[in-house]
Amino acid sequence: MTPTATTHDTLLAALRDALGPRHVLTEPDDLAPYVTETRKLFTGSALATLRPGSTQEVAFAVRACTQAGLSVVPLGGNTGLTGAGIPQGGVVLSLERMTRLRAIDPVDATITVEAGMILQDVQDAAERAGLLFPLSYASRGSARIGGGISTNAGGIAVVAYGNARDLVLGLEVVLADGRVWNGLRALRKDNAGYDLKQLFIGSEGTLGIVTAAVLKLYPKPRSTSVAFVGLDSARAALDLFVFLRTRMDRDLTAFEYLPPFALGIVLRHVPGTVQPLAGAHGAYALIEAASARPDSDMREALESALGEALAQGLIADATIGASGAQNTALWRLREGIPEAQTREGASIKHDVSVPLSRLPDFLEQAGAACMAEMPGLRPCGFGHFGDGNIHFNLSQPPGMPAADFLAEWGRFNRIVHDIVHGFGGSIAAEHGVGLIKREELERYGDPVGLDLMRKLKDALDPEQLLNPGKIIARRVAGPISEP
Amino acid sequence: MTPTATTHDTLLAALRDALGPRHVLTEPDDLAPYVTETRKLFTGSALATLRPGSTQEVAFAVRACTQAGLSVVPLGGNTGLTGAGIPQGGVVLSLERMTRLRAIDPVDATITVEAGMILQDVQDAAERAGLLFPLSYASRGSARIGGGISTNAGGIAVVAYGNARDLVLGLEVVLADGRVWNGLRALRKDNAGYDLKQLFIGSEGTLGIVTAAVLKLYPKPRSTSVAFVGLDSARAALDLFVFLRTRMDRDLTAFEYLPPFALGIVLRHVPGTVQPLAGAHGAYALIEAASARPDSDMREALESALGEALAQGLIADATIGASGAQNTALWRLREGIPEAQTREGASIKHDVSVPLSRLPDFLEQAGAACMAEMPGLRPCGFGHFGDGNIHFNLSQPPGMPAADFLAEWGRFNRIVHDIVHGFGGSIAAEHGVGLIKREELERYGDPVGLDLMRKLKDALDPEQLLNPGKIIARRVAGPISEP
C-alpha cells in the first residue's frame, strides 16, 4: 500500500485519539531532537514522532502505521552511535514515556522494567534492593534500557557479567503487525521451544519493538578494588590479563586498555585528572576486582596478585586505589578518553573485536597501517581489552582541517576492517551496525549468514516496515546486492 | 516431491559413493540402535542411518536427502530424554564419526570441537590445557556435544556457568538445503548483525544441523568444596540458597535439592552410599563451592558460611567433604537418584522450572495434588534448585503394576504442568520438547510465540524436512492446530 496525504491525515487523527494529541508530534521543531543523533553524523526525517505510554498503545501505533504502509523506527535515549535510531521517513516511536519499574524480586534476583527506563535508574533500583544490575556504559544517565537490549550493549563489566544478551531472562515485544509477544519469563532454565527473545536482542528494532524486559540481578559487591598498571606493551597487557583471569578468577570484573596517547590526552584535556604512575610506560591497563563475599578483601587480593605479576616481570608499575574516591579517579582516566579525544580534534572510530590472542597483533598492525597511510595521524586503540573489544579510534593529524580528515573515514574503515576480518574478528563489536556499518556488514559478512538474516527479516517483517534499512538492506530479487 | 523406491535406491547409491558403503546403514539390525531411545518410550523407523565423517559429507547428505524429499533426523549420543532424536521415517544422520578436536587455545580460553565429540572428552581436553569446560550432566560419558548444544543442555553447574547456550561462542551449521553456515567465531563481543547461532542452540535439529562449535573455557578450580546439608523444608532450602548466593557470590557452583524420599531410595539401592548426617530432616541440599584463586580455601569459606547459616537457624545440620573422595561420595547421593528411582519401580517424570521464589510452593502444591490423585504415590521432586529447575518425578505406589501406573502419565502431566504454568514456569526446563512435550507446548505456549516458532521453522526449513514433528507440529492452513 502506498500511503497518501489523506491516509496520513486519517492515521494521525487516529493516533492522536489513541495516544493523546500531546504524544503525536509533527512540528519540525518538535521532531528535530528525534531525527538527529548525538554525533550529528546522520539526520533523518519523519512524518511524526509517537510517544505511546503503554504496551497497548505501542501495539496500536505499530498496527496503525504498518497497516498504512508507514515504517516505524523505535527510539530509546538516542545515545546510539550507528544511526540505528534515525528514521528515513515513516514515524519515530519513542519509548521515553514507558519508564515504569514493573517489579523487582530480591529472591528471584530479577527486575522487570519497561523499555524506556533510563539505565542509571535500573541500576539504582537494583541497588536499593541490595543487588547489582551490572550493565553499564558511559551514556548510562540518558541511555534507555530498551536501547541497550535492542543493541546487545556491552560496556565496562562484560568480563564478569557478559553483554546485555546475557542479562535478559524475558522480553515483551510488539511485532510488525501490532501483536504483542509476552515472553516476560523469570526463569533460569527454559527450553520450551525456540528461545524467541534471542531474535529481538541485538536486532536493533528491525524484527520487533522491545517494550519490557525481565533482567538478571547479581549480589552487590561489598568490596571493590581498582588498580592502574603500567606495562611494556599490548603483549604484556595480554599476558597480564591471562594471568589475572586465573589468579582472580570470577572476581576480575574489568580489564580496560589505554595506549600512552590516550592517557596523555586525558591528562591534558580532562579537568582534575592526575598522572597515576611515576614513569612513562608502553601501555596501561585499568583493572577492577569485586566480590560480595564478606570474607574477601579485594584490595588485599588484587595487591597480592599484582605483586606476583610484578615479581614475574608481567608489569612495570602499579597503583591501587585506597578509597572509593581514588577508585573513581582511576576510572576517570579510562572514561575520560572519548571526551579528551573530542577536544583533541576530529576522530575516525572503529568499534571492533578480535580473539583475545590476536589483540597485540591487531593493535600493532592496524596502528602501523593507519600511520603509514597518513603522516601525523595518531591511533588511539583503547577499551574493553578483556573482551577482545577495542575502540580503534584515529585522532586527526594536528592542524589538518577536520572535514578533510573525516572525508577519509571510508579509506580507514577499509584498512582497519580488513585487518580485523583477517584475524577472524568483528567489525561491529558492541555498538551494532545501524546505518553506519550496513555496507561493511555486506562486505565482510558470510554470504550464507547474510541470507539467513534476510530470511529472518522477511519472516518477521515481510513488509520491511520495522526500522527499515538498518543492519541489512532490503531483500532484492536475484543475487544478494544493495538495491 | 514424493520419494519413490527408485529415487531411494539412486539416493542411497549416491550416499554410499560419497560417505563410503560402511557409513550408509540399511539393515534392520544395524538401524535398531539408531531408532530406539534409552528409556524405550519411543521407537522410530528410518530408511537408513548415515554416518558422515566431515562437514562436507554432512552437507552432501543433507542436500541429497532433502532434494529427494526425505527427512533428516540428526543424532548425537542418543542420550536424550524427549524422543527428539527418534526418526519417523526418512534418514538418521549420526554425528558419531565427527569427533575431532579442531583447536584449543589457552589464551582465548576457547575450544573448537566437532559435534560428535563425547562431552567427557571435551571436559578432558580442557583439563589437559589447564582449563575447565563446565557443562556437565549424568550422561557425559556417552552424550555428544552437538546434542548438548542442540538441546541447550543444563546440568549441574548452571548456577555459576549457565546453560549450554551461555557456553557457545560460535557454530558451524548445515542448513536444510545443504549449505554450510560458518559461524565459528571466537569472540566475546560481536554485534555484526543478528546473532544467528542462537537459532540453532536449543532448537533440537529442527532448523539446522550443528557440525562444530567454538566453546568457552574457564579457569580450572584449584579448590573445590562440597557440603551436604539437612534442612527443615524446601522453604528453608530457598532461604539458604539466597543466603549463599550473596555469601559465596560467584564461588557458589552448585545447589542441588533432595527430598527425604530421594535420599532414602539412594541409600537403599545405590551400593556404597552411606547416610551423610546423623538425624533425619525435612529436606536436603548438596552444595558446591569452587575457585581458581590460589588464596581462596573453599573448604574454609564454605565451612564459615554454613556456620553462619547454622547460627542463623537456616540449616539444621551439615557435613563438608574432607577430601576429593568424600566430595565424590556426597555427589553420589545426588547423582544416584535416577538409578535408585529406577530400582524403586516405574516413574512418571517432569522436567520443569519455576521462578526461584515459587519453588517451595510448587513442591508443596504439586506433591499434595499428585498424592491426592493416587494413594500410595511417592513424589520425588529433586535437582537443580539453584536454577529453579526441579525433576518432579513420581514413583509408583508399591505393588502397582508398572504399566498401569505409566498409563496415567498424561493425567499427572496435566496436574503438574497446570501448577507449573500457573507459577509462570516452564514445562520443559532443560531436557527440551522433542516428541514427548510437543502437545504440552501447544497447550501452554503463548499463541503469538507458537506462531513465531512456526514462522522460524518455515523460514529455515520450508519443506519441513529437518527433524520434522519435533518441538512444533507442521504448520497447517487456517488456525493453529495439530494436523
PDB file of N, CA and C in Angstrom, chain B residues 433-482:
ATOM      1  N   VAL B 433      11.874 -30.385  24.325  1.00  0.00           N
ATOM      2  CA  VAL B 433      10.483 -30.718  23.985  1.00  0.00           C
ATOM      3  C   VAL B 433      10.410 -32.036  23.218  1.00  0.00           C
ATOM      4  N   GLY B 434      11.177 -32.140  22.132  1.00  0.00           N
ATOM      5  CA  GLY B 434      11.186 -33.371  21.339  1.00  0.00           C
ATOM      6  C   GLY B 434       9.792 -33.770  20.932  1.00  0.00           C
ATOM      7  N   LEU B 435       9.499 -35.070  21.092  1.00  0.00           N
ATOM      8  CA  LEU B 435       8.156 -35.571  20.838  1.00  0.00           C
ATOM      9  C   LEU B 435       7.309 -35.538  22.096  1.00  0.00           C
ATOM     10  N   ILE B 436       7.981 -35.777  23.226  1.00  0.00           N
ATOM     11  CA  ILE B 436       7.249 -36.077  24.461  1.00  0.00           C
ATOM     12  C   ILE B 436       6.454 -34.875  24.971  1.00  0.00           C
ATOM     13  N   LYS B 437       6.892 -33.666  24.643  1.00  0.00           N
ATOM     14  CA  LYS B 437       6.194 -32.494  25.178  1.00  0.00           C
ATOM     15  C   LYS B 437       5.633 -31.583  24.094  1.00  0.00           C
ATOM     16  N   ARG B 438       5.562 -32.091  22.862  1.00  0.00           N
ATOM     17  CA  ARG B 438       5.098 -31.245  21.780  1.00  0.00           C
ATOM     18  C   ARG B 438       3.666 -30.788  22.008  1.00  0.00           C
ATOM     19  N   GLU B 439       2.817 -31.715  22.427  1.00  0.00           N
ATOM     20  CA  GLU B 439       1.421 -31.327  22.650  1.00  0.00           C
ATOM     21  C   GLU B 439       1.276 -30.447  23.884  1.00  0.00           C
ATOM     22  N   GLU B 440       2.143 -30.678  24.877  1.00  0.00           N
ATOM     23  CA  GLU B 440       2.113 -29.819  26.068  1.00  0.00           C
ATOM     24  C   GLU B 440       2.519 -28.398  25.696  1.00  0.00           C
ATOM     25  N   LEU B 441       3.498 -28.273  24.793  1.00  0.00           N
ATOM     26  CA  LEU B 441       3.906 -26.938  24.354  1.00  0.00           C
ATOM     27  C   LEU B 441       2.759 -26.233  23.635  1.00  0.00           C
ATOM     28  N   GLU B 442       2.030 -26.974  22.793  1.00  0.00           N
ATOM     29  CA  GLU B 442       0.864 -26.397  22.113  1.00  0.00           C
ATOM     30  C   GLU B 442      -0.164 -25.901  23.126  1.00  0.00           C
ATOM     31  N   ARG B 443      -0.316 -26.666  24.209  1.00  0.00           N
ATOM     32  CA  ARG B 443      -1.341 -26.337  25.195  1.00  0.00           C
ATOM     33  C   ARG B 443      -0.973 -25.101  26.009  1.00  0.00           C
ATOM     34  N   TYR B 444       0.301 -25.043  26.435  1.00  0.00           N
ATOM     35  CA  TYR B 444       0.672 -23.985  27.375  1.00  0.00           C
ATOM     36  C   TYR B 444       1.387 -22.805  26.706  1.00  0.00           C
ATOM     37  N   GLY B 445       1.881 -23.006  25.493  1.00  0.00           N
ATOM     38  CA  GLY B 445       2.670 -21.965  24.853  1.00  0.00           C
ATOM     39  C   GLY B 445       1.828 -20.738  24.527  1.00  0.00           C
ATOM     40  N   ASP B 446       2.439 -19.566  24.606  1.00  0.00           N
ATOM     41  CA  ASP B 446       1.794 -18.324  24.172  1.00  0.00           C
ATOM     42  C   ASP B 446       1.460 -18.448  22.675  1.00  0.00           C
ATOM     43  N   PRO B 447       0.211 -18.194  22.259  1.00  0.00           N
ATOM     44  CA  PRO B 447      -0.153 -18.389  20.840  1.00  0.00           C
ATOM     45  C   PRO B 447       0.710 -17.552  19.888  1.00  0.00           C
ATOM     46  N   VAL B 448       1.032 -16.314  20.297  1.00  0.00           N
ATOM     47  CA  VAL B 448       1.896 -15.499  19.434  1.00  0.00           C
ATOM     48  C   VAL B 448       3.285 -16.129  19.349  1.00  0.00           C
ATOM     49  N   GLY B 449       3.785 -16.611  20.477  1.00  0.00           N
ATOM     50  CA  GLY B 449       5.091 -17.279  20.485  1.00  0.00           C
ATOM     51  C   GLY B 449       5.101 -18.519  19.607  1.00  0.00           C
ATOM     52  N   LEU B 450       4.056 -19.319  19.687  1.00  0.00           N
ATOM     53  CA  LEU B 450       3.985 -20.525  18.855  1.00  0.00           C
ATOM     54  C   LEU B 450       3.959 -20.157  17.378  1.00  0.00           C
ATOM     55  N   ASP B 451       3.252 -19.085  17.060  1.00  0.00           N
ATOM     56  CA  ASP B 451       3.198 -18.642  15.666  1.00  0.00           C
ATOM     57  C   ASP B 451       4.597 -18.179  15.206  1.00  0.00           C
ATOM     58  N   LEU B 452       5.323 -17.477  16.087  1.00  0.00           N
ATOM     59  CA  LEU B 452       6.688 -17.071  15.736  1.00  0.00           C
ATOM     60  C   LEU B 452       7.584 -18.300  15.515  1.00  0.00           C
ATOM     61  N   MET B 453       7.414 -19.308  16.354  1.00  0.00           N
ATOM     62  CA  MET B 453       8.220 -20.531  16.164  1.00  0.00           C
ATOM     63  C   MET B 453       7.949 -21.148  14.795  1.00  0.00           C
ATOM     64  N   ARG B 454       6.675 -21.200  14.425  1.00  0.00           N
ATOM     65  CA  ARG B 454       6.352 -21.763  13.100  1.00  0.00           C
ATOM     66  C   ARG B 454       6.916 -20.894  11.972  1.00  0.00           C
ATOM     67  N   LYS B 455       6.900 -19.591  12.175  1.00  0.00           N
ATOM     68  CA  LYS B 455       7.469 -18.709  11.151  1.00  0.00           C
ATOM     69  C   LYS B 455       8.963 -18.989  10.983  1.00  0.00           C
ATOM     70  N   LEU B 456       9.657 -19.202  12.096  1.00  0.00           N
ATOM     71  CA  LEU B 456      11.087 -19.513  12.010  1.00  0.00           C
ATOM     72  C   LEU B 456      11.305 -20.838  11.293  1.00  0.00           C
ATOM     73  N   LYS B 457      10.507 -21.819  11.676  1.00  0.00           N
ATOM     74  CA  LYS B 457      10.633 -23.132  11.047  1.00  0.00           C
ATOM     75  C   LYS B 457      10.407 -23.009   9.534  1.00  0.00           C
ATOM     76  N   ASP B 458       9.366 -22.307   9.158  1.00  0.00           N
ATOM     77  CA  ASP B 458       9.065 -22.150   7.735  1.00  0.00           C
ATOM     78  C   ASP B 458      10.157 -21.375   6.999  1.00  0.00           C
ATOM     79  N   ALA B 459      10.768 -20.401   7.696  1.00  0.00           N
ATOM     80  CA  ALA B 459      11.804 -19.600   7.046  1.00  0.00           C
ATOM     81  C   ALA B 459      13.065 -20.425   6.812  1.00  0.00           C
ATOM     82  N   LEU B 460      13.422 -21.285   7.752  1.00  0.00           N
ATOM     83  CA  LEU B 460      14.688 -22.018   7.639  1.00  0.00           C
ATOM     84  C   LEU B 460      14.530 -23.412   7.052  1.00  0.00           C
ATOM     85  N   ASP B 461      13.330 -23.952   7.121  1.00  0.00           N
ATOM     86  CA  ASP B 461      13.127 -25.320   6.640  1.00  0.00           C
ATOM     87  C   ASP B 461      11.742 -25.400   6.024  1.00  0.00           C
ATOM     88  N   PRO B 462      11.556 -24.714   4.890  1.00  0.00           N
ATOM     89  CA  PRO B 462      10.195 -24.594   4.332  1.00  0.00           C
ATOM     90  C   PRO B 462       9.571 -25.940   3.981  1.00  0.00           C
ATOM     91  N   GLU B 463      10.380 -26.927   3.636  1.00  0.00           N
ATOM     92  CA  GLU B 463       9.801 -28.236   3.288  1.00  0.00           C
ATOM     93  C   GLU B 463       9.589 -29.117   4.518  1.00  0.00           C
ATOM     94  N   GLN B 464       9.923 -28.600   5.713  1.00  0.00           N
ATOM     95  CA  GLN B 464       9.722 -29.351   6.964  1.00  0.00           C
ATOM     96  C   GLN B 464      10.421 -30.709   6.919  1.00  0.00           C
ATOM     97  N   LEU B 465      11.681 -30.698   6.541  1.00  0.00           N
ATOM     98  CA  LEU B 465      12.413 -31.961   6.404  1.00  0.00           C
ATOM     99  C   LEU B 465      13.495 -32.156   7.473  1.00  0.00           C
ATOM    100  N   LEU B 466      13.799 -31.126   8.256  1.00  0.00           N
ATOM    101  CA  LEU B 466      14.796 -31.290   9.333  1.00  0.00           C
ATOM    102  C   LEU B 466      14.087 -31.686  10.622  1.00  0.00           C
ATOM    103  N   ASN B 467      14.372 -32.876  11.076  1.00  0.00           N
ATOM    104  CA  ASN B 467      13.780 -33.404  12.315  1.00  0.00           C
ATOM    105  C   ASN B 467      12.295 -33.043  12.434  1.00  0.00           C
ATOM    106  N   PRO B 468      11.504 -33.439  11.438  1.00  0.00           N
ATOM    107  CA  PRO B 468      10.108 -32.994  11.416  1.00  0.00           C
ATOM    108  C   PRO B 468       9.310 -33.534  12.597  1.00  0.00           C
ATOM    109  N   GLY B 469       8.345 -32.762  13.014  1.00  0.00           N
ATOM    110  CA  GLY B 469       7.439 -33.208  14.080  1.00  0.00           C
ATOM    111  C   GLY B 469       7.992 -33.009  15.476  1.00  0.00           C
ATOM    112  N   LYS B 470       9.239 -32.530  15.590  1.00  0.00           N
ATOM    113  CA  LYS B 470       9.797 -32.293  16.913  1.00  0.00           C
ATOM    114  C   LYS B 470       9.564 -30.820  17.288  1.00  0.00           C
ATOM    115  N   ILE B 471       9.382 -30.571  18.531  1.00  0.00           N
ATOM    116  CA  ILE B 471       9.097 -29.252  19.115  1.00  0.00           C
ATOM    117  C   ILE B 471       7.730 -28.735  18.670  1.00  0.00           C
ATOM    118  N   ILE B 472       7.601 -28.409  17.383  1.00  0.00           N
ATOM    119  CA  ILE B 472       6.308 -27.915  16.925  1.00  0.00           C
ATOM    120  C   ILE B 472       5.843 -28.760  15.753  1.00  0.00           C
ATOM    121  N   ALA B 473       4.526 -28.877  15.657  1.00  0.00           N
ATOM    122  CA  ALA B 473       3.950 -29.668  14.576  1.00  0.00           C
ATOM    123  C   ALA B 473       3.959 -28.846  13.299  1.00  0.00           C
ATOM    124  N   ARG B 474       3.761 -29.548  12.197  1.00  0.00           N
ATOM    125  CA  ARG B 474       3.725 -28.908  10.891  1.00  0.00           C
ATOM    126  C   ARG B 474       2.687 -27.795  10.878  1.00  0.00           C
ATOM    127  N   ARG B 475       3.050 -26.695  10.238  1.00  0.00           N
ATOM    128  CA  ARG B 475       2.077 -25.604  10.070  1.00  0.00           C
ATOM    129  C   ARG B 475       0.945 -26.084   9.163  1.00  0.00           C
ATOM    130  N   VAL B 476      -0.247 -25.759   9.537  1.00  0.00           N
ATOM    131  CA  VAL B 476      -1.374 -26.094   8.678  1.00  0.00           C
ATOM    132  C   VAL B 476      -2.093 -24.814   8.294  1.00  0.00           C
ATOM    133  N   ALA B 477      -2.852 -24.879   7.221  1.00  0.00           N
ATOM    134  CA  ALA B 477      -3.598 -23.690   6.794  1.00  0.00           C
ATOM    135  C   ALA B 477      -4.650 -23.358   7.831  1.00  0.00           C
ATOM    136  N   GLY B 478      -4.986 -22.108   7.911  1.00  0.00           N
ATOM    137  CA  GLY B 478      -6.034 -21.692   8.840  1.00  0.00           C
ATOM    138  C   GLY B 478      -5.504 -21.565  10.264  1.00  0.00           C
ATOM    139  N   PRO B 479      -6.403 -21.720  11.246  1.00  0.00           N
ATOM    140  CA  PRO B 479      -5.998 -21.522  12.632  1.00  0.00           C
ATOM    141  C   PRO B 479      -4.953 -22.555  13.040  1.00  0.00           C
ATOM    142  N   ILE B 480      -4.151 -22.169  14.031  1.00  0.00           N
ATOM    143  CA  ILE B 480      -3.114 -23.073  14.514  1.00  0.00           C
ATOM    144  C   ILE B 480      -3.765 -24.289  15.168  1.00  0.00           C
ATOM    145  N   SER B 481      -3.420 -25.479  14.676  1.00  0.00           N
ATOM    146  CA  SER B 481      -3.891 -26.695  15.352  1.00  0.00           C
ATOM    147  C   SER B 481      -3.036 -27.853  14.866  1.00  0.00           C
ATOM    148  N   GLU B 482      -3.103 -28.951  15.548  1.00  0.00           N
ATOM    149  CA  GLU B 482      -2.350 -30.138  15.140  1.00  0.00           C
ATOM    150  C   GLU B 482      -2.933 -30.681  13.839  1.00  0.00           C
TER     151      GLU B 482
END
